[in-house]
Amino acid sequence: MSTDLGTAGEMESRELVHFVTQQTRFALINNILQHPEQLPSMYELEELNPSVSEATVYKHIQKLIDAGIVKEVALDDDQRRQGYPWKFYGLTEEGRTFLDEHNLLAAEETLQQIYETISDKPEKMVKYENSPRPDDA
């Protein structure tokens, strides 16, 4: 096992671990993991992070998208329903692989169990949680 820390790939990996484990971004990743479909809407992410502004949630999701960890998926036009979300956020395959390789998915099942125990969800959040999701996400 080499202890050489000089390769660019290792440095990028370290930087990416630091990037995804920043408090707000890691909370958003955990929110995605704990969601029943692992595809929450922006509203659901905002509700799960009440101490963070909506603009900050959006900014960090965009950073995770730009880094290739998270993807935005949308319902096809014919699947969209008025009053329901049509954009959702989930992990990319590459993002899931990266998180798994760095042991950052270890609490996935626990996160889902905790999410199931939230009893004071606003009515709108329950509605959005149960809204249709893209089939090919």
XYZ file of N, CA and C in Angstrom:
411
model
N 0.843 -1.171 0.000
C 0.000 0.000 0.000
C 0.891 1.237 0.000
N 0.689 2.102 -0.959
C 1.516 3.290 -1.103
C 1.035 4.409 -0.180
N 1.978 5.150 0.337
C 1.621 6.323 1.139
C 1.904 7.605 0.357
N 2.205 7.463 -0.924
C 2.461 8.623 -1.777
C 1.160 9.395 -1.979
N 1.150 10.661 -1.588
C -0.049 11.487 -1.711
C 0.055 12.458 -2.875
N 1.003 12.238 -3.762
C 1.287 13.239 -4.772
C 0.502 13.158 -6.069
N -0.244 12.099 -6.326
C -0.892 11.994 -7.626
C -2.100 12.909 -7.717
N -2.339 13.397 -8.917
C -3.450 14.321 -9.144
C -4.787 13.656 -8.830
N -4.946 12.380 -9.202
C -6.204 11.671 -8.950
C -6.532 11.595 -7.469
N -5.521 11.295 -6.659
C -5.742 11.226 -5.215
C -6.083 12.593 -4.649
N -5.422 13.633 -5.149
C -5.688 14.982 -4.665
C -7.107 15.380 -5.028
N -7.526 15.095 -6.246
C -8.885 15.416 -6.658
C -9.884 14.668 -5.794
N -9.614 13.426 -5.514
C -10.514 12.634 -4.685
C -10.631 13.225 -3.287
N -9.493 13.596 -2.718
C -9.497 14.212 -1.381
C -10.289 15.509 -1.388
N -10.047 16.315 -2.419
C -10.767 17.592 -2.525
C -12.267 17.357 -2.678
N -12.635 16.343 -3.433
C -14.055 16.050 -3.622
C -14.691 15.545 -2.326
N -13.982 14.738 -1.562
C -14.495 14.301 -0.260
C -14.733 15.522 0.625
N -13.779 16.415 0.662
C -13.934 17.639 1.452
C -15.133 18.451 0.954
N -15.265 18.553 -0.357
C -16.361 19.295 -0.977
C -17.729 18.727 -0.579
N -17.906 17.406 -0.723
C -19.222 16.812 -0.446
C -19.527 16.737 1.043
N -18.506 16.772 1.885
C -18.758 16.684 3.324
C -18.890 18.057 3.977
N -18.859 19.112 3.187
C -19.184 20.435 3.729
C -20.587 20.325 4.315
N -20.867 20.959 5.431
C -22.071 20.721 6.224
C -23.368 20.779 5.420
N -23.607 21.836 4.690
C -24.869 21.973 3.960
C -24.960 20.958 2.829
N -23.879 20.788 2.078
C -23.918 19.837 0.961
C -24.110 18.409 1.465
N -23.439 18.055 2.555
C -23.592 16.694 3.076
C -25.001 16.485 3.623
N -25.583 17.504 4.218
C -26.979 17.411 4.683
C -27.907 17.166 3.495
N -27.679 17.858 2.384
C -28.521 17.675 1.195
C -28.353 16.275 0.612
N -27.133 15.768 0.586
C -26.905 14.394 0.121
C -27.659 13.420 1.027
N -27.571 13.634 2.321
C -28.301 12.773 3.262
C -29.809 12.885 3.064
N -30.306 14.082 2.754
C -31.733 14.250 2.477
C -32.148 13.442 1.259
N -31.314 13.420 0.245
C -31.601 12.622 -0.951
C -31.623 11.142 -0.584
N -30.634 10.709 0.183
C -30.549 9.296 0.564
C -31.733 8.855 1.414
N -32.239 9.729 2.254
C -33.302 9.331 3.169
C -34.690 9.410 2.538
N -34.815 10.100 1.431
C -36.117 10.252 0.782
C -36.613 8.891 0.290
N -37.913 8.606 0.425
C -38.433 7.282 0.012
C -38.077 6.893 -1.425
N -38.053 7.859 -2.333
C -37.710 7.566 -3.729
C -36.275 7.984 -4.060
N -35.586 8.541 -3.097
C -34.255 9.121 -3.286
C -34.258 10.146 -4.417
N -35.400 10.833 -4.535
C -35.574 11.900 -5.528
C -36.448 13.009 -4.939
N -35.956 13.752 -3.967
C -36.769 14.830 -3.419
C -36.863 16.018 -4.379
N -37.918 16.786 -4.228
C -38.056 18.040 -4.964
C -37.287 19.126 -4.211
N -37.113 20.273 -4.846
C -36.429 21.382 -4.184
C -37.195 21.795 -2.925
N -38.517 21.808 -2.991
C -39.319 22.183 -1.826
C -39.051 21.238 -0.651
N -38.989 19.947 -0.923
C -38.724 18.976 0.147
C -37.339 19.214 0.759
N -36.350 19.492 -0.084
C -35.006 19.768 0.426
C -35.012 21.022 1.294
N -35.756 22.029 0.874
C -35.847 23.270 1.657
C -36.530 23.019 2.999
N -37.585 22.227 3.010
C -38.319 21.930 4.252
C -37.464 21.133 5.231
N -36.617 20.264 4.704
C -35.762 19.443 5.556
C -34.569 20.229 6.107
N -34.384 21.446 5.621
C -33.269 22.295 6.049
C -33.784 23.685 6.418
N -34.617 23.767 7.448
C -35.260 25.043 7.771
C -34.293 26.151 8.199
N -33.113 25.808 8.637
C -32.161 26.838 9.074
C -31.311 27.370 7.924
N -31.558 26.864 6.715
C -30.790 27.267 5.542
C -31.747 27.966 4.578
N -31.321 29.080 4.025
C -32.203 29.809 3.099
C -32.456 28.986 1.833
N -33.576 29.281 1.176
C -33.904 28.587 -0.074
C -32.807 28.811 -1.111
N -32.279 30.026 -1.165
C -31.215 30.339 -2.131
C -29.967 29.511 -1.854
N -29.653 29.298 -0.589
C -28.472 28.516 -0.224
C -28.660 27.048 -0.586
N -29.862 26.513 -0.332
C -30.143 25.123 -0.716
C -29.953 24.979 -2.223
N -30.537 25.884 -2.986
C -30.429 25.826 -4.441
C -28.968 25.919 -4.880
N -28.224 26.860 -4.299
C -26.815 27.068 -4.661
C -25.998 25.794 -4.420
N -26.211 25.145 -3.286
C -25.434 23.943 -2.972
C -25.859 22.754 -3.832
N -27.131 22.643 -4.145
C -27.568 21.588 -5.077
C -26.906 21.806 -6.430
N -26.860 23.046 -6.899
C -26.213 23.331 -8.184
C -24.731 22.967 -8.139
N -24.065 23.236 -7.037
C -22.651 22.871 -6.904
C -22.478 21.353 -6.952
N -23.391 20.626 -6.315
C -23.326 19.156 -6.339
C -23.613 18.622 -7.740
N -24.494 19.284 -8.464
C -24.761 18.907 -9.856
C -23.511 19.155 -10.700
N -22.928 20.335 -10.541
C -21.719 20.680 -11.312
C -20.578 19.708 -11.029
N -20.513 19.175 -9.800
C -19.457 18.230 -9.425
C -19.755 16.808 -9.889
N -20.965 16.571 -10.423
C -21.313 15.240 -10.911
C -21.804 14.290 -9.836
N -22.084 14.789 -8.640
C -22.561 13.947 -7.545
C -24.077 13.809 -7.598
N -24.757 14.895 -7.933
C -26.224 14.941 -7.968
C -26.669 15.245 -9.386
N -27.831 14.745 -9.737
C -28.433 15.040 -11.036
C -29.821 15.618 -10.809
N -30.232 16.443 -11.737
C -31.599 16.960 -11.745
C -32.364 16.144 -12.774
N -33.503 15.604 -12.366
C -34.338 14.862 -13.308
C -35.712 15.503 -13.325
N -36.326 15.492 -14.486
C -37.618 16.152 -14.642
C -38.637 15.199 -15.247
N -39.877 15.430 -14.882
C -40.971 14.678 -15.490
C -41.132 15.143 -16.933
N -41.528 14.238 -17.804
C -41.871 14.616 -19.167
C -43.080 15.544 -19.114
N -43.211 16.378 -20.136
C -44.314 17.340 -20.174
C -45.669 16.680 -19.950
N -45.885 15.506 -20.535
C -47.196 14.846 -20.421
C -47.429 14.221 -19.039
N -46.392 14.152 -18.203
C -46.539 13.594 -16.857
C -46.722 14.679 -15.799
N -46.470 15.916 -16.156
C -46.538 17.016 -15.191
C -47.990 17.324 -14.841
N -48.191 17.628 -13.536
C -49.534 17.966 -13.053
C -49.461 19.288 -12.311
N -50.440 20.119 -12.565
C -50.468 21.424 -11.918
C -50.502 21.261 -10.397
N -49.698 22.055 -9.713
C -49.665 22.005 -8.258
C -48.732 20.958 -7.688
N -47.998 20.265 -8.553
C -47.049 19.245 -8.119
C -45.670 19.567 -8.683
N -44.620 19.140 -7.999
C -43.271 19.390 -8.531
C -43.024 18.564 -9.784
N -42.102 19.040 -10.603
C -41.734 18.279 -11.796
C -40.223 18.121 -11.934
N -39.462 18.788 -11.057
C -38.010 18.606 -11.025
C -37.633 17.945 -9.703
N -36.715 16.999 -9.793
C -36.288 16.244 -8.620
C -34.769 16.083 -8.653
N -34.204 15.734 -7.506
C -32.756 15.665 -7.369
C -32.356 14.330 -6.766
N -31.434 13.652 -7.432
C -30.963 12.349 -6.967
C -29.475 12.212 -7.228
N -28.905 11.160 -6.676
C -27.483 10.903 -6.892
C -27.252 10.360 -8.298
N -26.159 10.774 -8.894
C -25.745 10.166 -10.154
C -25.140 8.799 -9.823
N -25.007 7.947 -10.812
C -24.343 6.661 -10.579
C -22.908 6.897 -10.115
N -22.237 7.850 -10.744
C -20.862 8.170 -10.376
C -20.804 8.719 -8.942
N -21.786 9.548 -8.598
C -21.838 10.109 -7.250
C -22.031 9.030 -6.202
N -22.961 8.106 -6.475
C -23.207 7.006 -5.535
C -21.946 6.148 -5.391
N -21.286 5.859 -6.494
C -20.058 5.062 -6.449
C -18.985 5.778 -5.630
N -18.809 7.076 -5.884
C -17.811 7.849 -5.143
C -18.112 7.849 -3.645
N -19.369 8.107 -3.287
C -19.744 8.134 -1.869
C -19.534 6.768 -1.228
N -19.859 5.711 -1.957
C -19.686 4.359 -1.439
C -18.202 4.043 -1.244
N -17.390 4.404 -2.224
C -15.946 4.150 -2.133
C -15.312 4.857 -0.939
N -15.907 5.956 -0.499
C -15.362 6.731 0.614
C -16.188 6.539 1.891
N -16.948 5.440 1.920
C -17.721 5.047 3.099
C -18.668 6.143 3.581
N -19.258 6.872 2.637
C -20.177 7.948 2.996
C -21.638 7.547 2.810
N -21.869 6.269 2.510
C -23.236 5.757 2.385
C -23.605 4.831 3.538
N -22.730 4.694 4.502
C -22.917 3.718 5.577
C -24.221 3.909 6.340
N -24.696 5.128 6.452
C -25.901 5.401 7.250
C -27.174 5.469 6.408
N -27.115 5.052 5.160
C -28.257 5.185 4.249
C -29.540 4.567 4.818
N -29.468 3.332 5.285
C -30.659 2.664 5.825
C -31.168 3.381 7.076
N -30.266 3.790 7.940
C -30.661 4.514 9.154
C -31.336 5.830 8.795
N -30.801 6.546 7.808
C -31.402 7.801 7.372
C -32.834 7.578 6.889
N -33.057 6.498 6.152
C -34.403 6.198 5.657
C -35.344 5.886 6.813
N -34.860 5.178 7.805
C -35.694 4.862 8.969
C -36.035 6.129 9.750
N -35.084 7.020 9.903
C -35.335 8.276 10.601
C -36.374 9.097 9.837
N -36.249 9.144 8.529
C -37.186 9.912 7.697
C -38.617 9.409 7.889
N -38.761 8.098 7.982
C -40.092 7.503 8.161
C -40.734 7.919 9.477
N -39.938 8.320 10.458
C -40.485 8.684 11.766
C -40.887 10.155 11.867
N -40.594 10.956 10.848
C -40.973 12.371 10.890
C -42.491 12.454 10.825
N -43.090 12.943 11.889
C -44.561 12.949 11.953
C -45.170 14.331 11.745
N -44.374 15.370 11.746
C -44.924 16.721 11.643
C -44.625 17.374 10.290
N -44.649 16.571 9.227
C -44.409 17.114 7.894
C -45.593 17.993 7.493
N -45.306 19.149 6.896
C -46.401 19.977 6.382
C -47.181 19.208 5.313
N -48.464 19.540 5.184
C -49.327 18.865 4.215
C -48.748 18.944 2.801
N -48.201 20.107 2.453
C -47.618 20.282 1.120
C -46.440 19.330 0.915
N -45.643 19.111 1.960
C -44.498 18.213 1.834
C -44.964 16.779 1.606
N -45.988 16.359 2.317
C -46.534 15.013 2.127
C -47.067 14.877 0.706
N -47.757 15.905 0.222
C -48.280 15.905 -1.151
C -47.126 15.772 -2.147
N -46.066 16.562 -1.948
C -44.930 16.528 -2.858
C -44.176 15.201 -2.759
N -44.075 14.684 -1.557
C -43.386 13.404 -1.351
C -44.074 12.281 -2.129
N -45.382 12.379 -2.234
C -46.164 11.344 -2.912
C -46.461 11.659 -4.374
N -45.847 12.716 -4.897
C -46.092 13.080 -6.288
C -45.332 12.141 -7.220
N -45.787 12.070 -8.469
C -45.111 11.195 -9.440
C -43.651 11.596 -9.633
N -42.800 10.609 -9.843
C -41.385 10.816 -10.104
C -41.073 10.258 -11.490
N -40.019 10.782 -12.124
C -39.621 10.248 -13.434
C -39.273 8.752 -13.326
N -39.679 7.997 -14.319
C -39.429 6.556 -14.321
C -37.983 6.225 -14.606
N -37.321 7.061 -15.385
C -35.971 6.727 -15.845
C -34.885 7.444 -15.052
N -35.175 7.767 -13.810
C -34.215 8.550 -13.014
C -33.027 7.748 -12.711
